[in-house]
Coordinates of C-alpha atoms in Angstrom, one line a residue:
Chain A
X1 CA 2.1 -18.2 10.7
X2 CA 5.1 -18.5 12.8
X3 CA 7.1 -21.8 13.4
X4 CA 10.1 -21.5 15.8
X5 CA 12.6 -24.5 15.8
X6 CA 14.9 -24.6 18.8
X7 CA 17.4 -27.1 17.1
X8 CA 19.6 -27.1 20.3
X9 CA 19.3 -26.1 24.0
X10 CA 23.0 -25.7 24.2
X11 CA 24.4 -22.2 24.4
X12 CA 27.8 -20.7 25.0
X13 CA 26.4 -17.9 27.0
X14 CA 24.7 -18.0 30.3
X15 CA 22.4 -15.0 30.5
X16 CA 20.4 -14.8 33.8
X17 CA 17.1 -13.9 32.3
X18 CA 17.2 -16.7 29.5
X19 CA 13.9 -18.7 29.4
X20 CA 15.8 -21.8 28.1
X21 CA 17.3 -24.3 30.4
X22 CA 20.7 -25.2 28.8
X23 CA 21.3 -28.8 27.8
X24 CA 23.4 -30.6 25.3
X25 CA 21.9 -32.3 22.3
X26 CA 20.3 -31.2 19.2
X27 CA 17.1 -31.8 17.0
X28 CA 17.1 -35.0 14.8
X29 CA 16.6 -34.6 11.1
X30 CA 13.5 -36.8 11.2
X31 CA 11.9 -34.5 13.8
X32 CA 12.9 -31.5 11.7
X33 CA 11.2 -33.1 8.7
X34 CA 8.0 -33.7 10.5
X35 CA 8.0 -30.2 11.7
X36 CA 8.6 -28.8 8.3
X37 CA 5.8 -30.9 6.8
X38 CA 3.5 -29.7 9.6
X39 CA 4.5 -26.0 9.0
X40 CA 3.7 -26.3 5.2
X41 CA 0.5 -28.2 6.0
X42 CA -0.7 -25.6 8.4
X43 CA 0.7 -22.7 6.5
X44 CA -0.5 -23.9 3.1
X45 CA -4.3 -23.4 4.0
X46 CA -3.8 -19.7 4.3
X47 CA -2.5 -16.7 2.4
X48 CA -0.1 -15.6 5.2
X49 CA 3.6 -15.6 5.2
X50 CA 5.2 -18.7 6.7
X51 CA 7.9 -17.7 9.2
X52 CA 10.4 -20.3 10.2
X53 CA 12.9 -19.3 12.8
X54 CA 16.0 -21.2 14.0
X55 CA 16.4 -20.8 17.7
X56 CA 18.1 -22.2 20.7
X57 CA 20.0 -22.1 22.9
X58 CA 22.5 -20.9 20.3
X59 CA 21.5 -22.4 16.9
X60 CA 24.8 -21.5 15.1
X61 CA 26.4 -23.9 17.5
X62 CA 24.8 -26.5 15.2
X63 CA 25.5 -24.7 12.0
X64 CA 25.6 -27.9 9.9
X65 CA 22.3 -29.0 11.3
X66 CA 20.9 -25.7 10.5
X67 CA 22.2 -26.0 6.9
X68 CA 20.6 -29.4 6.5
X69 CA 17.2 -28.4 7.8
X70 CA 17.3 -25.4 5.5
X71 CA 17.9 -27.5 2.5
X72 CA 14.8 -29.5 3.7
X73 CA 12.7 -26.4 3.8
X74 CA 13.9 -25.1 0.4
X75 CA 13.5 -28.5 -1.1
X76 CA 10.0 -29.3 0.2
X77 CA 7.4 -29.6 -2.6
X78 CA 5.3 -26.7 -0.9
X79 CA 8.2 -24.3 -0.6
X80 CA 7.4 -20.9 -2.0
X81 CA 10.1 -18.2 -1.7
X82 CA 7.7 -15.4 -1.9
X83 CA 5.8 -16.7 1.1
X84 CA 8.4 -18.3 3.3
X85 CA 10.6 -16.2 5.5
X86 CA 13.6 -17.9 7.2
X87 CA 15.4 -16.4 10.2
X88 CA 18.0 -17.2 12.9
X89 CA 18.2 -15.8 16.2
X90 CA 21.7 -15.7 17.5
X91 CA 23.7 -14.3 20.4
X92 CA 26.2 -12.8 18.1
X93 CA 29.2 -14.8 19.4
X94 CA 29.5 -16.9 16.2
X95 CA 29.9 -15.5 12.8
X96 CA 32.1 -16.3 9.7
X97 CA 32.3 -15.6 6.1
X98 CA 30.9 -19.1 5.5
X99 CA 27.9 -18.4 7.7
X100 CA 27.3 -15.1 6.0
X101 CA 27.5 -16.6 2.5
X102 CA 25.0 -19.4 3.7
X103 CA 22.6 -16.8 5.0
X104 CA 22.7 -14.7 1.9
X105 CA 22.3 -17.6 -0.5
X106 CA 19.5 -19.0 1.3
X107 CA 17.8 -15.7 2.3
X108 CA 18.0 -16.5 6.1
X109 CA 17.5 -13.2 8.1
X110 CA 19.9 -13.0 11.1
X111 CA 18.3 -11.6 14.2
X112 CA 21.0 -10.6 16.9
X113 CA 20.6 -10.3 20.7
X114 CA 22.8 -7.6 22.1
X115 CA 21.8 -5.6 25.2
X116 CA 23.7 -2.5 24.6
X117 CA 27.2 -1.0 25.4
X118 CA 30.0 -3.0 27.1
X119 CA 29.0 -2.3 30.6
X120 CA 25.4 -3.4 30.0
X121 CA 26.2 -6.3 27.8
X122 CA 28.8 -7.7 30.0
X123 CA 26.6 -7.4 33.2
X124 CA 24.3 -10.2 32.1
X125 CA 25.5 -11.7 28.7
X126 CA 28.4 -13.7 29.8
X127 CA 30.3 -16.8 28.7
X128 CA 30.0 -19.8 30.9
X129 CA 33.3 -18.9 32.6
X130 CA 32.1 -15.4 33.4
X131 CA 33.9 -13.5 30.8
X132 CA 32.0 -10.7 29.0
X133 CA 30.9 -11.2 25.5
X134 CA 30.7 -7.5 24.5
X135 CA 33.9 -7.1 22.6
X136 CA 33.2 -10.3 20.5
X137 CA 29.5 -9.5 19.9
X138 CA 30.2 -5.9 18.8
X139 CA 33.0 -7.2 16.5
X140 CA 30.6 -9.8 15.0
X141 CA 27.5 -7.5 15.0
X142 CA 29.5 -4.9 13.0
X143 CA 30.3 -7.5 10.4
X144 CA 26.7 -8.8 10.2
X145 CA 25.4 -5.3 9.8
X146 CA 27.8 -4.7 7.0
X147 CA 26.4 -7.8 5.2
X148 CA 22.6 -7.4 6.4
X149 CA 22.1 -3.6 7.1
X150 CA 18.5 -4.3 8.2
X151 CA 19.4 -7.0 10.7
X152 CA 17.0 -6.8 13.8
X153 CA 18.9 -6.2 16.9
X154 CA 17.1 -7.2 20.2
X155 CA 18.1 -5.6 23.4
X156 CA 16.6 -6.9 26.7
X157 CA 16.6 -4.3 29.5
X158 CA 16.0 -4.9 33.2
X159 CA 15.1 -2.7 36.2
X160 CA 18.8 -2.0 36.6
X161 CA 19.3 -0.5 33.3
X162 CA 15.9 0.9 32.3
X163 CA 17.4 4.4 32.6
X164 CA 19.9 3.5 30.1
X165 CA 17.5 2.7 27.2
X166 CA 18.7 6.0 25.3
X167 CA 22.2 5.2 25.8
X168 CA 21.5 1.5 24.4
X169 CA 19.7 2.9 21.5
X170 CA 22.7 5.4 20.9
X171 CA 25.1 2.6 21.1
X172 CA 23.4 0.2 18.7
X173 CA 22.7 3.1 16.2
X174 CA 26.4 3.9 16.4
X175 CA 27.6 0.4 15.4
X176 CA 25.1 0.5 12.5
X177 CA 21.8 -1.0 13.6
X178 CA 18.9 0.5 12.2
X179 CA 16.2 -2.0 13.3
X180 CA 16.2 -1.9 17.1
X181 CA 13.9 -4.1 19.4
X182 CA 13.7 -3.1 23.0
X183 CA 12.1 -5.8 25.2
X184 CA 11.7 -5.8 29.0
X185 CA 13.2 -8.7 31.0
X186 CA 10.0 -10.6 31.7
X187 CA 11.6 -12.2 34.8
X188 CA 12.7 -8.8 36.1
X189 CA 11.2 -7.5 39.3
X190 CA 9.3 -4.5 38.0
X191 CA 7.8 -2.2 40.4
X192 CA 5.7 1.0 40.5
X193 CA 9.1 2.9 40.8
X194 CA 10.2 1.8 37.3
X195 CA 6.7 2.3 36.0
X196 CA 6.8 5.9 37.0
X197 CA 10.0 6.5 35.1
X198 CA 8.8 5.1 31.8
X199 CA 7.1 8.3 30.4
X200 CA 10.3 10.4 30.8
X201 CA 12.6 7.6 29.4
X202 CA 10.3 6.8 26.5
X203 CA 9.9 10.6 25.7
X204 CA 13.8 10.7 25.4
X205 CA 13.7 7.8 23.0
X206 CA 11.2 9.8 21.2
X207 CA 13.6 12.7 20.9
X208 CA 16.3 10.5 19.6
X209 CA 13.8 9.0 17.1
X210 CA 13.0 12.4 15.8
X211 CA 16.7 13.4 15.6
X212 CA 17.5 10.1 13.6
X213 CA 14.8 11.3 11.2
X214 CA 16.1 14.9 10.9
X215 CA 19.5 13.6 10.3
X216 CA 18.3 11.4 7.2
X217 CA 19.1 8.1 9.2
X218 CA 16.0 6.8 10.3
X219 CA 15.9 4.1 12.8
X220 CA 13.1 1.6 13.5
X221 CA 12.8 1.6 17.3
X222 CA 10.2 -1.0 18.2
X223 CA 8.7 0.8 21.2
X224 CA 7.9 3.8 18.9
X225 CA 7.3 2.7 15.2
X226 CA 5.1 0.0 16.3
X227 CA 2.8 2.2 18.1
X228 CA 2.9 4.9 15.4
X229 CA 1.8 2.3 12.9
X230 CA -0.9 1.0 15.1
X231 CA -2.3 4.5 15.9
X232 CA -2.4 5.3 12.2
X233 CA -4.1 2.1 11.2
X234 CA -6.6 2.1 14.0
X235 CA -5.3 -0.7 16.2
X236 CA -3.7 -4.1 16.0
X237 CA -5.0 -6.5 13.3
X238 CA -6.0 -9.9 14.3
X239 CA -3.0 -11.6 12.6
X240 CA -0.7 -9.1 14.5
X241 CA -1.9 -10.4 17.9
X242 CA -0.6 -13.4 19.9
X243 CA -1.8 -16.7 18.2
X244 CA -0.1 -19.1 20.5
X245 CA -1.1 -22.6 19.5
X246 CA -3.1 -21.5 16.5
X247 CA -0.9 -19.5 14.4
X248 CA 2.3 -19.7 16.3
X249 CA 4.2 -22.7 17.5
X250 CA 7.6 -23.5 18.9
X251 CA 9.3 -26.8 18.8
X252 CA 12.0 -28.2 21.2
X253 CA 14.8 -30.5 20.0
X254 CA 12.6 -33.4 21.2
X255 CA 9.8 -32.5 18.8
X256 CA 7.6 -31.3 21.7
X257 CA 5.3 -28.4 20.5
X258 CA 4.9 -25.4 22.8
X259 CA 2.8 -22.4 22.5
X260 CA 5.8 -19.9 22.1
X261 CA 9.5 -20.3 22.2
X262 CA 9.5 -18.7 25.7
X263 CA 7.9 -21.7 27.0
X264 CA 10.3 -24.4 25.8
X265 CA 12.3 -24.3 29.0
X266 CA 14.0 -27.6 29.4
X267 CA 11.9 -29.2 26.6
X268 CA 10.4 -31.7 29.0
X269 CA 6.8 -31.0 28.0
X270 CA 4.7 -29.6 31.0
X271 CA 2.0 -27.0 31.2
X272 CA 2.7 -25.0 28.0
X273 CA 3.2 -28.0 25.8
X274 CA 0.5 -29.0 23.4
X275 CA 1.8 -32.2 21.9
X276 CA 4.9 -33.8 20.2
X277 CA 5.5 -33.8 16.5
X278 CA 6.8 -37.3 16.6
X279 CA 3.7 -38.5 18.5
X280 CA 0.9 -37.3 16.3
X281 CA 1.4 -33.6 16.5
X282 CA -0.9 -31.4 18.4
X283 CA -2.9 -33.4 21.1
X284 CA -4.1 -30.6 23.4
X285 CA -6.5 -27.7 22.9
X286 CA -4.8 -24.5 21.7
X287 CA -4.5 -21.6 24.0
X288 CA -7.2 -19.0 23.7
X289 CA -4.8 -16.1 24.1
X290 CA -5.1 -15.0 20.6
X291 CA -8.8 -14.0 21.3
X292 CA -7.1 -10.9 22.9
X293 CA -9.5 -10.8 25.9
X294 CA -7.8 -9.3 28.9
X295 CA -9.3 -10.4 32.2
X296 CA -8.0 -7.3 34.2
X297 CA -11.1 -5.3 35.1
X298 CA -9.8 -1.9 33.9
X299 CA -8.9 -3.1 30.4
X300 CA -12.4 -3.3 28.6
X301 CA -13.2 0.3 29.4
X302 CA -9.8 1.7 28.4
X303 CA -9.7 3.9 25.4
X304 CA -6.5 2.6 24.0
X305 CA -7.2 -1.1 24.3
X306 CA -7.0 -1.7 20.6
X307 CA -3.6 -0.2 20.5
X308 CA -2.3 -2.2 23.5
X309 CA -0.3 -5.4 23.4
X310 CA -2.3 -6.7 26.4
X311 CA -2.7 -9.9 24.4
X312 CA 0.9 -11.2 24.4
X313 CA 0.2 -14.5 26.1
X314 CA 4.0 -15.5 27.1
X315 CA 4.7 -12.0 28.5
X316 CA 1.5 -12.0 30.5
X317 CA 2.2 -15.4 31.9
X318 CA 5.7 -14.5 33.2
X319 CA 4.8 -11.2 34.4
X320 CA 1.2 -11.7 35.8
X321 CA 0.8 -15.5 36.1
X322 CA -1.8 -15.9 33.4
X323 CA -1.9 -15.8 29.5
X324 CA -4.6 -13.4 29.6
X325 CA -3.7 -11.1 32.6
X326 CA -1.7 -7.8 31.9
X327 CA 0.9 -7.0 34.6
X328 CA 0.9 -3.4 35.9
X329 CA 4.5 -2.8 34.5
X330 CA 3.4 -3.9 31.0
X331 CA 0.4 -1.8 31.1
X332 CA 2.4 1.3 32.2
X333 CA 4.9 0.4 29.4
X334 CA 2.2 0.1 26.8
X335 CA 0.6 3.5 27.9
X336 CA 3.9 5.3 27.9
X337 CA 4.9 4.0 24.4
X338 CA 1.4 4.9 22.9
X339 CA 1.4 8.4 24.4
X340 CA 5.0 8.9 23.2
X341 CA 4.1 7.7 19.8
X342 CA 1.0 9.9 19.5
X343 CA 3.1 13.0 20.7
X344 CA 5.7 12.3 18.0
X345 CA 3.1 11.8 15.2
X346 CA 1.8 15.3 16.1
X347 CA 5.1 16.8 16.3
X348 CA 6.6 15.2 13.1
X349 CA 3.5 16.0 11.1
X350 CA 4.1 19.6 11.5
X351 CA 7.6 19.0 9.9
X352 CA 6.1 17.3 7.0
X353 CA 6.9 13.8 7.7
X354 CA 3.7 12.1 6.9
X355 CA 4.5 8.4 7.9
X356 CA 2.8 6.9 4.8
X357 CA 5.3 4.0 5.3
X358 CA 3.7 3.2 8.4
X359 CA 0.4 2.7 6.8
X360 CA 1.4 -0.1 4.5
X361 CA 3.1 -3.6 5.3
X362 CA 4.6 -5.0 8.3
X363 CA 7.4 -5.0 9.5
X364 CA 7.3 -1.1 9.7
X365 CA 10.7 -0.5 8.1
X366 CA 9.7 0.8 4.7
X367 CA 11.7 4.0 5.3
X368 CA 14.8 2.1 5.9
X369 CA 14.1 -0.6 3.3
X370 CA 13.6 2.3 0.8
X371 CA 16.9 3.7 1.7
X372 CA 18.6 0.4 1.2
X373 CA 16.8 0.0 -2.3
X374 CA 18.1 3.4 -3.2
X375 CA 21.4 1.9 -3.0
X376 CA 20.3 -0.9 -5.3
X377 CA 18.6 1.4 -7.7
X378 CA 21.9 3.4 -8.0
X379 CA 23.7 0.4 -9.1
X380 CA 25.5 -0.4 -6.0
X381 CA 24.6 -4.0 -6.3
X382 CA 22.9 -4.5 -3.0
X383 CA 19.7 -6.2 -2.3
X384 CA 17.4 -5.1 0.6
X385 CA 18.7 -7.4 3.2
X386 CA 22.2 -8.6 2.4
X387 CA 25.4 -7.6 0.5
X388 CA 27.8 -10.0 -1.2
X389 CA 30.4 -11.6 0.8
X390 CA 33.9 -10.2 0.3
Chain B
X1 CA -23.2 -1.8 8.5
X2 CA -20.3 -4.1 8.2
X3 CA -16.8 -2.9 6.8
X4 CA -17.5 -5.1 3.7
X5 CA -20.8 -3.4 3.1
X6 CA -19.3 -0.1 3.5
X7 CA -16.1 -1.0 1.5
X8 CA -16.3 -3.5 -1.3
X9 CA -13.3 -5.8 -2.0
X10 CA -11.3 -4.7 -4.9
X11 CA -8.5 -6.1 -6.8
X12 CA -5.8 -3.4 -6.1
X13 CA -2.7 -3.5 -8.0
X14 CA -0.8 -4.3 -4.9
X15 CA -3.3 -6.3 -2.9
X16 CA -5.9 -5.5 -0.2
X17 CA -6.4 -2.3 1.4
X18 CA -5.1 -1.4 4.8
X19 CA -6.8 -1.0 8.0
X20 CA -7.1 2.8 8.2
X21 CA -9.5 2.8 5.2
X22 CA -11.7 0.3 7.1
X23 CA -11.5 1.9 10.5
X24 CA -12.2 5.4 9.3
X25 CA -14.7 4.6 6.4
X26 CA -17.4 7.0 7.7
X27 CA -14.8 9.8 8.0
X28 CA -13.4 9.1 4.5
X29 CA -16.9 9.3 3.1
X30 CA -17.5 12.7 4.7
X31 CA -14.0 14.0 3.9
X32 CA -14.1 13.2 0.2
X33 CA -17.7 14.6 -0.2
X34 CA -16.9 17.8 1.8
X35 CA -13.6 18.4 -0.5
X36 CA -15.3 17.2 -3.7
X37 CA -12.5 14.8 -4.4
X38 CA -13.0 12.6 -7.5
X39 CA -11.7 9.0 -7.8
X40 CA -8.7 8.4 -9.8
X41 CA -8.9 6.1 -13.0
X42 CA -7.6 2.7 -11.9
X43 CA -5.8 2.3 -15.2
X44 CA -3.4 5.2 -14.6
X45 CA -2.2 3.5 -11.5
X46 CA -0.8 0.4 -13.2
X47 CA 2.7 1.7 -14.0
X48 CA 5.1 1.5 -11.1
X49 CA 8.5 3.2 -10.7
X50 CA 10.4 2.2 -7.7
X51 CA 9.8 4.4 -4.7
X52 CA 13.4 5.0 -4.2
X53 CA 13.9 6.5 -7.8
X54 CA 10.9 8.9 -7.2
X55 CA 12.0 9.5 -3.6
X56 CA 15.4 10.9 -4.5
X57 CA 14.2 12.9 -7.4
X58 CA 11.3 14.5 -5.3
X59 CA 13.5 15.2 -2.3
X60 CA 16.3 16.9 -4.3
X61 CA 13.9 18.9 -6.6
X62 CA 11.2 19.9 -4.2
X63 CA 11.1 23.5 -2.8
X64 CA 8.2 22.4 -0.6
X65 CA 9.9 19.9 1.5
X66 CA 11.7 21.2 4.7
X67 CA 15.4 20.6 4.8
X68 CA 14.9 18.6 7.8
X69 CA 12.4 16.2 6.2
X70 CA 14.1 15.9 2.9
X71 CA 16.1 12.7 3.5
X72 CA 13.4 11.1 5.6
X73 CA 10.3 11.5 3.8
X74 CA 9.7 12.1 0.1
X75 CA 7.0 14.7 -0.7
X76 CA 3.9 13.4 -2.0
X77 CA 2.6 14.0 -5.5
X78 CA -0.4 16.4 -5.6
X79 CA -3.7 15.4 -6.8
X80 CA -3.5 18.1 -9.5
X81 CA -0.1 16.6 -10.7
X82 CA -1.6 13.2 -10.9
X83 CA -4.2 14.3 -13.3
X84 CA -2.2 13.4 -16.3
X85 CA -1.2 9.8 -17.3
X86 CA 2.4 10.9 -17.5
X87 CA 2.3 12.2 -13.9
X88 CA 0.3 9.3 -12.8
X89 CA 2.8 6.8 -14.1
X90 CA 5.4 8.4 -11.7
X91 CA 3.5 7.2 -8.5
X92 CA 6.0 5.8 -6.1
X93 CA 5.3 2.5 -4.5
X94 CA 6.4 1.3 -1.2
X95 CA 8.3 -2.0 -1.4
X96 CA 5.7 -3.7 0.7
X97 CA 2.9 -2.6 -1.4
X98 CA 0.9 0.8 -1.3
X99 CA 1.3 3.8 -3.0
X100 CA 3.5 6.3 -1.4
X101 CA 1.4 9.3 -2.1
X102 CA -1.5 10.4 0.1
X103 CA -4.7 8.7 -0.8
X104 CA -7.8 7.2 0.5
X105 CA -9.8 4.1 -0.4
X106 CA -13.5 4.1 -0.2
X107 CA -16.1 1.7 -1.9
X108 CA -13.7 0.3 -4.4
X109 CA -12.3 3.7 -5.4
X110 CA -8.9 5.4 -4.9
X111 CA -8.9 9.1 -4.0
X112 CA -5.7 11.0 -4.3
X113 CA -5.1 13.8 -1.9
X114 CA -2.9 16.9 -1.9
X115 CA -0.5 17.5 0.9
X116 CA -2.9 19.9 2.6
X117 CA -5.8 17.5 2.2
X118 CA -3.8 14.6 3.7
X119 CA -2.7 16.9 6.6
X120 CA -6.2 17.8 7.2
X121 CA -7.5 14.2 7.1
X122 CA -4.6 13.0 9.4
X123 CA -5.4 15.7 11.8
X124 CA -8.9 14.3 12.0
X125 CA -7.5 10.8 12.6
X126 CA -5.3 12.1 15.4
X127 CA -8.0 14.0 16.8
X128 CA -10.2 11.0 17.1
X129 CA -7.2 9.2 18.7
X130 CA -6.8 12.1 21.3
X131 CA -10.2 11.4 22.6
X132 CA -9.5 7.8 23.1
X133 CA -6.3 8.8 25.0
X134 CA -8.7 10.8 27.2
X135 CA -10.3 7.6 28.6
X136 CA -7.1 5.6 29.4
X137 CA -7.4 3.1 32.3
X138 CA -4.5 1.4 34.0
X139 CA -3.8 -1.8 35.9
X140 CA -2.4 -0.6 39.2
X141 CA 0.4 -2.4 41.1
X142 CA -1.9 -2.7 44.3
X143 CA -4.8 -3.9 42.3
X144 CA -5.9 -7.5 42.5
X145 CA -6.2 -9.3 39.1
X146 CA -9.9 -9.9 38.3
X147 CA -9.5 -13.3 36.6
X148 CA -12.8 -14.2 35.1
X149 CA -14.4 -17.4 34.2
X150 CA -13.5 -16.5 30.6
X151 CA -9.9 -17.3 31.0
X152 CA -9.0 -20.6 29.3
X153 CA -6.1 -22.8 30.3
X154 CA -4.8 -25.7 28.5
X155 CA -6.4 -28.9 29.7

């Protein structure tokens, strides 16, 4: 179960595709406490992992608040370190030895947003005054990756830089990222022209992916590894699909509960708000997006429906206007990703790479985690996520 | 017949079985019968050695692994090698659970496969998927969305 806490809507960047409306202020501790109680109450009734993520705005702008809320979580009577996963999504502009130490000691996984090399990063991820953030983010990201080698790095791509996806992957890999998530700008104006380019671009990503394996430095690339695993496993599991409002909740600083962090907006309630934690919790019926039923007429007869993320409610809403309707670009992206993954599976099977890792566990990073554990086994004193602060 | 009827719950050393064994239960049944594969004794699977240790050893010592694959994918133990308790104790485990050797689950039993057997079974799985790819549909850019009454909005 996933609980995202947007502890502030303030941010030091002004990215044009951001789905958060910037505002000052922060979540109160009493609100946070009610959210934590809610999370353990909901999560306690199942055997699933409980994922609690700090979000924003930029959550590290409120580092002290984040520390206090983390203490609340770890000190909660229902806290179980084997079941609870903590994370923080950050724009990478704020990092220090103190933050690293806190993240390591409390097992908080950092997730960094970085769109790619300087020309791409500085085209959209700008400080409020218009200055590019690339130099600072790269510097911090290199430090973060030294401490946390498996840090997920999330790159948003837009129609203008779709062709640069291979270059983005190369750049992130070169600075040390091994866990690379590629996500389309859901507010972008995607047309048939971009959709037609996807097969060749994803095929190029596939060639990079194979080369990483052959060089002994495998990279998790979301578009590809996700589909390899799903193909081998026979389709997405129910718990892997969108569970907005039933297994996934996002909280604005006010305590309002939203279906997903992408719907927080200005945290003034609204269409995607299903209640307020300070006023009795969930008060509206949860969205049915987790059912996974697509209302696009071609979908039910599609042979790869079970392997397609047609059920991502927030992506569907912003790209097609409905939680349950898939946009043509997302459909094209899913098809291209699945076909690329299948092609890779066949090719790499011939080379003796059996992808056993992809059959077990999520996330699909056993290969990379095994490499990290190898360091630990050889007495280098590392754990799978972090290294001691020096 | 439901998956639960085909495949009984079992208390695996590392937890529940993975989807591939449920999705392909019929194919698994056919495969293990055709290849006359015997189930492994559960007690021999109880020992665990970190996958990383075995991985390194297997990669460096194996003559079967292609140079290009050595660093990326440790070679699997063969079923024959697993027949002794000593060899069985060397099973590498993935850190998220699961044995990092080719194997199948069926009706509460575990069947270890050789490299070739795994390749043959994988080819079957991929062959089935290839058929699904042949019936791909698409949502067109000039197609109106067909919003059915089944769509639920928040009240």
